[in-house]
């Protein structure tokens, strides 16, 4: 049984209605009903009392324990001074922005170009998220442009209060645009494309005792369930995200999601880095931690395929897998892939396609959903962003909060999204050798866990140590701690 979304539209897709890993979980199934306290009236924006520090204290007191953001015991990722110019570099090269940033056409510096967001309809009285932020060759922010051509440049302490305040406002706009862009990619691409189709291919076409399904089902733990819960929360008209964001549903949020689905086509992680021109950017975390993890995972998938299918004939004779492969070929738009003819059913193509699927659900997914820190400071982003009524930033007339504290409705909505995205799940660092042992696996893996799995465990342990060391020895190529690709922080599936 399948659930259909965006029915009769070009972006229509389906996901399983039931999850083989979930029997009963009423708390989570009722989650969509728990957000009804958030205002459906976009004109209602309840202000926090007191200044920014008071607002931060209030948020952390009320919801801080929902978000396991601070890891003082590990000495890892702790965000401080999130509103500074220096933090913009961290956001774009060691946080969510890593998935958007690209090299400028002239090769001199980098940019995050979100000007296309002007095409998504903002609600009356709210600001469009459209903007383009430019960074120099060292990753330092140098300007932000708006669709009308207006340009903002970094304001210093000797500049007027007006210039300083507008610079802080435009940075919040960039941060918010980055947040909503990446979270919709997270939802539509990581969950409903890579995760959903990989999960569906396993369950729809491979018997439960199939060696491939036994070996890789852990990477799709609770995937169908998460898709089912996410639907009413994050992309329905009455959902949490629709009521929190400052864009209309039709022509706005819905269109963003459909564009992500429509624009998707199969490609590899390393090809994406190269296409964006950041493959040789030493301070982009994807070129170090990300590429390292990618290699480990795709090598593991390739090794396991060799174990399950010692030669091409074994694969050719597997009609179940052939159906699964061509299901993926169609839904991942592999026909648009330029580097190789993926229309051929062979081990080489199997390794490429399944390697990327498993990397996205068990490696990349956490890096695009790691948003706890974004929720704990209500000045970090503002999903109900408004433009100051007038350009005089010197005026404290009470008509605009120049400390940029977002309304409670906007902040608590982000908190709920972050809490849902960061629910505890098994990680890459945990051992799942039991999947290869026991009665369920004795025919497929009579000798227990294959050498490919033992090799994976060793490689992940070594990468854990490497990334921890990189985070402890910060330098010009590693200015900020980052645990996005740390195996102990990477969810094994897209369950969160």
mmCIF file of N, CA, C and O in Angstrom, residues 163-231:
data_model
loop_
_atom_site.group_PDB
_atom_site.id
_atom_site.type_symbol
_atom_site.label_atom_id
_atom_site.label_comp_id
_atom_site.label_asym_id
_atom_site.label_seq_id
_atom_site.Cartn_x
_atom_site.Cartn_y
_atom_site.Cartn_z
ATOM 1 N N UNK A 163 23.706 52.129 9.190
ATOM 2 C CA UNK A 163 24.407 51.150 8.357
ATOM 3 C C UNK A 163 24.640 49.843 9.117
ATOM 4 O O UNK A 163 24.495 48.752 8.552
ATOM 5 N N UNK A 164 25.000 49.956 10.373
ATOM 6 C CA UNK A 164 25.243 48.758 11.174
ATOM 7 C C UNK A 164 23.974 47.923 11.317
ATOM 8 O O UNK A 164 24.005 46.689 11.195
ATOM 9 N N UNK A 165 22.878 48.588 11.572
ATOM 10 C CA UNK A 165 21.631 47.866 11.777
ATOM 11 C C UNK A 165 21.143 47.199 10.494
ATOM 12 O O UNK A 165 20.671 46.063 10.515
ATOM 13 N N UNK A 166 21.267 47.903 9.365
ATOM 14 C CA UNK A 166 20.843 47.296 8.104
ATOM 15 C C UNK A 166 21.736 46.120 7.721
ATOM 16 O O UNK A 166 21.263 45.144 7.132
ATOM 17 N N UNK A 167 23.006 46.202 8.040
ATOM 18 C CA UNK A 167 23.906 45.094 7.741
ATOM 19 C C UNK A 167 23.519 43.862 8.558
ATOM 20 O O UNK A 167 23.501 42.740 8.039
ATOM 21 N N UNK A 168 23.170 44.059 9.805
ATOM 22 C CA UNK A 168 22.755 42.927 10.631
ATOM 23 C C UNK A 168 21.434 42.346 10.127
ATOM 24 O O UNK A 168 21.231 41.130 10.135
ATOM 25 N N UNK A 169 20.549 43.202 9.652
ATOM 26 C CA UNK A 169 19.271 42.732 9.137
ATOM 27 C C UNK A 169 19.458 41.904 7.866
ATOM 28 O O UNK A 169 18.867 40.828 7.726
ATOM 29 N N UNK A 170 20.285 42.372 6.940
ATOM 30 C CA UNK A 170 20.457 41.643 5.686
ATOM 31 C C UNK A 170 21.160 40.308 5.935
ATOM 32 O O UNK A 170 20.901 39.318 5.244
ATOM 33 N N UNK A 171 22.022 40.245 6.926
ATOM 34 C CA UNK A 171 22.649 38.954 7.257
ATOM 35 C C UNK A 171 21.605 37.979 7.796
ATOM 36 O O UNK A 171 21.661 36.782 7.496
ATOM 37 N N UNK A 172 20.674 38.476 8.581
ATOM 38 C CA UNK A 172 19.603 37.594 9.055
ATOM 39 C C UNK A 172 18.779 37.087 7.880
ATOM 40 O O UNK A 172 18.358 35.925 7.862
ATOM 41 N N UNK A 173 18.562 37.935 6.907
ATOM 42 C CA UNK A 173 17.833 37.517 5.707
ATOM 43 C C UNK A 173 18.584 36.396 4.989
ATOM 44 O O UNK A 173 17.986 35.397 4.579
ATOM 45 N N UNK A 174 19.908 36.523 4.858
ATOM 46 C CA UNK A 174 20.714 35.481 4.210
ATOM 47 C C UNK A 174 20.640 34.184 5.007
ATOM 48 O O UNK A 174 20.473 33.094 4.436
ATOM 49 N N UNK A 175 20.771 34.287 6.319
ATOM 50 C CA UNK A 175 20.716 33.087 7.161
ATOM 51 C C UNK A 175 19.368 32.387 7.031
ATOM 52 O O UNK A 175 19.289 31.157 6.943
ATOM 53 N N UNK A 176 18.295 33.166 7.035
ATOM 54 C CA UNK A 176 16.956 32.581 6.956
ATOM 55 C C UNK A 176 16.729 31.940 5.598
ATOM 56 O O UNK A 176 16.170 30.837 5.507
ATOM 57 N N UNK A 177 17.153 32.627 4.540
ATOM 58 C CA UNK A 177 17.017 32.069 3.188
ATOM 59 C C UNK A 177 17.805 30.770 3.061
ATOM 60 O O UNK A 177 17.346 29.804 2.428
ATOM 61 N N UNK A 178 18.979 30.732 3.672
ATOM 62 C CA UNK A 178 19.797 29.523 3.651
ATOM 63 C C UNK A 178 19.099 28.399 4.397
ATOM 64 O O UNK A 178 19.065 27.251 3.939
ATOM 65 N N UNK A 179 18.522 28.731 5.541
ATOM 66 C CA UNK A 179 17.824 27.728 6.341
ATOM 67 C C UNK A 179 16.657 27.111 5.577
ATOM 68 O O UNK A 179 16.556 25.886 5.452
ATOM 69 N N UNK A 180 15.772 27.936 5.067
ATOM 70 C CA UNK A 180 14.580 27.382 4.430
ATOM 71 C C UNK A 180 14.940 26.655 3.139
ATOM 72 O O UNK A 180 14.359 25.611 2.807
ATOM 73 N N UNK A 181 15.940 27.149 2.401
ATOM 74 C CA UNK A 181 16.351 26.481 1.161
ATOM 75 C C UNK A 181 16.892 25.090 1.444
ATOM 76 O O UNK A 181 16.518 24.112 0.785
ATOM 77 N N UNK A 182 17.782 24.987 2.423
ATOM 78 C CA UNK A 182 18.385 23.688 2.713
ATOM 79 C C UNK A 182 17.393 22.736 3.366
ATOM 80 O O UNK A 182 17.426 21.529 3.107
ATOM 81 N N UNK A 183 16.490 23.247 4.193
ATOM 82 C CA UNK A 183 15.540 22.342 4.838
ATOM 83 C C UNK A 183 14.508 21.794 3.867
ATOM 84 O O UNK A 183 14.025 20.671 4.028
ATOM 85 N N UNK A 184 14.195 22.554 2.842
ATOM 86 C CA UNK A 184 13.299 22.018 1.821
ATOM 87 C C UNK A 184 14.034 21.027 0.925
ATOM 88 O O UNK A 184 13.445 20.058 0.446
ATOM 89 N N UNK A 185 15.332 21.239 0.706
ATOM 90 C CA UNK A 185 16.137 20.224 0.021
ATOM 91 C C UNK A 185 16.215 18.961 0.875
ATOM 92 O O UNK A 185 16.117 17.838 0.369
ATOM 93 N N UNK A 186 16.416 19.160 2.168
ATOM 94 C CA UNK A 186 16.455 18.053 3.120
ATOM 95 C C UNK A 186 15.192 17.200 2.997
ATOM 96 O O UNK A 186 15.247 15.970 2.887
ATOM 97 N N UNK A 187 14.057 17.861 2.985
ATOM 98 C CA UNK A 187 12.771 17.173 2.940
ATOM 99 C C UNK A 187 12.532 16.502 1.590
ATOM 100 O O UNK A 187 12.273 15.298 1.515
ATOM 101 N N UNK A 188 12.626 17.275 0.521
ATOM 102 C CA UNK A 188 12.209 16.766 -0.784
ATOM 103 C C UNK A 188 13.258 15.899 -1.463
ATOM 104 O O UNK A 188 12.903 14.947 -2.181
ATOM 105 N N UNK A 189 14.538 16.186 -1.251
ATOM 106 C CA UNK A 189 15.592 15.428 -1.934
ATOM 107 C C UNK A 189 16.120 14.284 -1.073
ATOM 108 O O UNK A 189 16.146 13.128 -1.505
ATOM 109 N N UNK A 190 16.540 14.580 0.165
ATOM 110 C CA UNK A 190 17.106 13.518 0.999
ATOM 111 C C UNK A 190 16.036 12.524 1.456
ATOM 112 O O UNK A 190 16.220 11.317 1.367
ATOM 113 N N UNK A 191 14.907 13.038 1.941
ATOM 114 C CA UNK A 191 13.858 12.150 2.450
ATOM 115 C C UNK A 191 13.043 11.508 1.332
ATOM 116 O O UNK A 191 12.953 10.279 1.238
ATOM 117 N N UNK A 192 12.415 12.356 0.506
ATOM 118 C CA UNK A 192 11.424 11.828 -0.426
ATOM 119 C C UNK A 192 12.003 11.337 -1.739
ATOM 120 O O UNK A 192 11.280 10.764 -2.559
ATOM 121 N N UNK A 193 13.288 11.541 -1.953
ATOM 122 C CA UNK A 193 13.905 11.033 -3.177
ATOM 123 C C UNK A 193 14.920 9.944 -2.855
ATOM 124 O O UNK A 193 14.645 8.761 -3.028
ATOM 125 N N UNK A 194 16.079 10.310 -2.333
ATOM 126 C CA UNK A 194 17.107 9.307 -2.044
ATOM 127 C C UNK A 194 16.595 8.248 -1.043
ATOM 128 O O UNK A 194 16.704 7.043 -1.294
ATOM 129 N N UNK A 195 16.071 8.700 0.077
ATOM 130 C CA UNK A 195 15.643 7.762 1.110
ATOM 131 C C UNK A 195 14.411 6.966 0.724
ATOM 132 O O UNK A 195 14.380 5.738 0.831
ATOM 133 N N UNK A 196 13.400 7.662 0.264
ATOM 134 C CA UNK A 196 12.135 7.009 -0.048
ATOM 135 C C UNK A 196 12.279 5.975 -1.158
ATOM 136 O O UNK A 196 11.803 4.844 -1.033
ATOM 137 N N UNK A 197 12.938 6.343 -2.255
ATOM 138 C CA UNK A 197 13.023 5.406 -3.368
ATOM 139 C C UNK A 197 13.954 4.238 -3.059
ATOM 140 O O UNK A 197 13.713 3.109 -3.507
ATOM 141 N N UNK A 198 15.018 4.477 -2.296
ATOM 142 C CA UNK A 198 15.861 3.364 -1.883
ATOM 143 C C UNK A 198 15.097 2.388 -1.011
ATOM 144 O O UNK A 198 15.153 1.165 -1.210
ATOM 145 N N UNK A 199 14.356 2.922 -0.041
ATOM 146 C CA UNK A 199 13.537 2.100 0.853
ATOM 147 C C UNK A 199 12.462 1.340 0.080
ATOM 148 O O UNK A 199 12.269 0.127 0.263
ATOM 149 N N UNK A 200 11.772 2.039 -0.798
ATOM 150 C CA UNK A 200 10.692 1.420 -1.554
ATOM 151 C C UNK A 200 11.220 0.318 -2.475
ATOM 152 O O UNK A 200 10.591 -0.740 -2.607
ATOM 153 N N UNK A 201 12.365 0.533 -3.096
ATOM 154 C CA UNK A 201 12.944 -0.476 -3.986
ATOM 155 C C UNK A 201 13.236 -1.767 -3.226
ATOM 156 O O UNK A 201 12.953 -2.871 -3.724
ATOM 157 N N UNK A 202 13.792 -1.629 -2.014
ATOM 158 C CA UNK A 202 14.084 -2.819 -1.213
ATOM 159 C C UNK A 202 12.814 -3.583 -0.865
ATOM 160 O O UNK A 202 12.729 -4.809 -1.025
ATOM 161 N N UNK A 203 11.822 -2.858 -0.368
ATOM 162 C CA UNK A 203 10.628 -3.509 0.158
ATOM 163 C C UNK A 203 9.668 -3.981 -0.925
ATOM 164 O O UNK A 203 8.987 -4.983 -0.772
ATOM 165 N N UNK A 204 9.619 -3.269 -2.021
ATOM 166 C CA UNK A 204 8.646 -3.580 -3.064
ATOM 167 C C UNK A 204 9.099 -4.729 -3.954
ATOM 168 O O UNK A 204 8.256 -5.493 -4.454
ATOM 169 N N UNK A 205 10.406 -4.866 -4.133
ATOM 170 C CA UNK A 205 10.881 -5.828 -5.127
ATOM 171 C C UNK A 205 11.737 -6.970 -4.565
ATOM 172 O O UNK A 205 11.877 -7.999 -5.227
ATOM 173 N N UNK A 206 12.316 -6.808 -3.377
ATOM 174 C CA UNK A 206 13.198 -7.848 -2.850
ATOM 175 C C UNK A 206 12.528 -8.606 -1.704
ATOM 176 O O UNK A 206 12.014 -7.981 -0.768
ATOM 177 N N UNK A 207 12.539 -9.921 -1.727
ATOM 178 C CA UNK A 207 11.980 -10.708 -0.613
ATOM 179 C C UNK A 207 12.742 -10.407 0.679
ATOM 180 O O UNK A 207 13.899 -9.976 0.654
ATOM 181 N N UNK A 208 12.103 -10.661 1.811
ATOM 182 C CA UNK A 208 12.734 -10.371 3.098
ATOM 183 C C UNK A 208 14.018 -11.158 3.314
ATOM 184 O O UNK A 208 14.906 -10.708 4.045
ATOM 185 N N UNK A 209 14.130 -12.339 2.701
ATOM 186 C CA UNK A 209 15.330 -13.149 2.890
ATOM 187 C C UNK A 209 16.392 -12.893 1.828
ATOM 188 O O UNK A 209 17.371 -13.624 1.726
ATOM 189 N N UNK A 210 16.190 -11.865 1.020
ATOM 190 C CA UNK A 210 17.166 -11.521 -0.012
ATOM 191 C C UNK A 210 18.412 -10.942 0.656
ATOM 192 O O UNK A 210 18.317 -10.075 1.537
ATOM 193 N N UNK A 211 19.581 -11.388 0.259
ATOM 194 C CA UNK A 211 20.828 -10.962 0.897
ATOM 195 C C UNK A 211 21.021 -9.452 0.850
ATOM 196 O O UNK A 211 21.481 -8.838 1.830
ATOM 197 N N UNK A 212 20.649 -8.831 -0.260
ATOM 198 C CA UNK A 212 20.833 -7.380 -0.387
ATOM 199 C C UNK A 212 19.915 -6.638 0.584
ATOM 200 O O UNK A 212 20.335 -5.679 1.235
ATOM 201 N N UNK A 213 18.686 -7.089 0.699
ATOM 202 C CA UNK A 213 17.744 -6.446 1.624
ATOM 203 C C UNK A 213 18.204 -6.630 3.070
ATOM 204 O O UNK A 213 18.119 -5.686 3.874
ATOM 205 N N UNK A 214 18.697 -7.812 3.404
ATOM 206 C CA UNK A 214 19.195 -8.051 4.765
ATOM 207 C C UNK A 214 20.372 -7.127 5.067
ATOM 208 O O UNK A 214 20.448 -6.516 6.139
ATOM 209 N N UNK A 215 21.286 -6.998 4.113
ATOM 210 C CA UNK A 215 22.504 -6.216 4.334
ATOM 211 C C UNK A 215 22.238 -4.728 4.464
ATOM 212 O O UNK A 215 22.882 -4.041 5.270
ATOM 213 N N UNK A 216 21.293 -4.209 3.688
ATOM 214 C CA UNK A 216 21.142 -2.749 3.613
ATOM 215 C C UNK A 216 19.861 -2.203 4.243
ATOM 216 O O UNK A 216 19.653 -0.991 4.233
ATOM 217 N N UNK A 217 19.012 -3.043 4.796
ATOM 218 C CA UNK A 217 17.761 -2.541 5.374
ATOM 219 C C UNK A 217 17.999 -1.600 6.544
ATOM 220 O O UNK A 217 17.179 -0.715 6.814
ATOM 221 N N UNK A 218 19.134 -1.746 7.251
ATOM 222 C CA UNK A 218 19.408 -0.844 8.378
ATOM 223 C C UNK A 218 19.517 0.605 7.936
ATOM 224 O O UNK A 218 19.240 1.524 8.722
ATOM 225 N N UNK A 219 19.907 0.817 6.694
ATOM 226 C CA UNK A 219 20.060 2.185 6.192
ATOM 227 C C UNK A 219 18.712 2.832 5.861
ATOM 228 O O UNK A 219 18.675 4.016 5.493
ATOM 229 N N UNK A 220 17.648 2.063 6.000
ATOM 230 C CA UNK A 220 16.309 2.597 5.725
ATOM 231 C C UNK A 220 15.371 2.364 6.902
ATOM 232 O O UNK A 220 14.155 2.303 6.740
ATOM 233 N N UNK A 221 15.964 2.292 8.092
ATOM 234 C CA UNK A 221 15.197 2.111 9.323
ATOM 235 C C UNK A 221 14.236 3.282 9.520
ATOM 236 O O UNK A 221 14.624 4.441 9.492
ATOM 237 N N UNK A 222 12.967 2.984 9.655
ATOM 238 C CA UNK A 222 11.899 3.972 9.903
ATOM 239 C C UNK A 222 11.787 5.030 8.798
ATOM 240 O O UNK A 222 11.182 6.084 8.999
ATOM 241 N N UNK A 223 12.312 4.752 7.623
ATOM 242 C CA UNK A 223 12.258 5.739 6.537
ATOM 243 C C UNK A 223 10.823 6.012 6.095
ATOM 244 O O UNK A 223 10.413 7.171 5.959
ATOM 245 N N UNK A 224 10.057 4.959 5.841
ATOM 246 C CA UNK A 224 8.678 5.151 5.391
ATOM 247 C C UNK A 224 7.852 5.861 6.465
ATOM 248 O O UNK A 224 7.024 6.733 6.164
ATOM 249 N N UNK A 225 8.087 5.515 7.712
ATOM 250 C CA UNK A 225 7.367 6.142 8.810
ATOM 251 C C UNK A 225 7.669 7.632 8.888
ATOM 252 O O UNK A 225 6.779 8.461 9.068
ATOM 253 N N UNK A 226 8.955 7.973 8.726
ATOM 254 C CA UNK A 226 9.354 9.381 8.774
ATOM 255 C C UNK A 226 8.734 10.154 7.621
ATOM 256 O O UNK A 226 8.289 11.296 7.802
ATOM 257 N N UNK A 227 8.688 9.554 6.445
ATOM 258 C CA UNK A 227 8.024 10.206 5.315
ATOM 259 C C UNK A 227 6.553 10.461 5.627
ATOM 260 O O UNK A 227 6.008 11.527 5.321
ATOM 261 N N UNK A 228 5.924 9.484 6.256
ATOM 262 C CA UNK A 228 4.504 9.598 6.578
ATOM 263 C C UNK A 228 4.240 10.713 7.593
ATOM 264 O O UNK A 228 3.287 11.481 7.458
ATOM 265 N N UNK A 229 5.104 10.808 8.600
ATOM 266 C CA UNK A 229 4.931 11.836 9.626
ATOM 267 C C UNK A 229 5.285 13.222 9.087
ATOM 268 O O UNK A 229 4.657 14.226 9.434
ATOM 269 N N UNK A 230 6.297 13.285 8.223
ATOM 270 C CA UNK A 230 6.746 14.579 7.696
ATOM 271 C C UNK A 230 5.697 15.244 6.818
ATOM 272 O O UNK A 230 5.617 16.474 6.756
ATOM 273 N N UNK A 231 4.904 14.435 6.134
ATOM 274 C CA UNK A 231 3.949 14.989 5.181
ATOM 275 C C UNK A 231 3.022 16.032 5.798
ATOM 276 O O UNK A 231 2.969 17.177 5.327
#
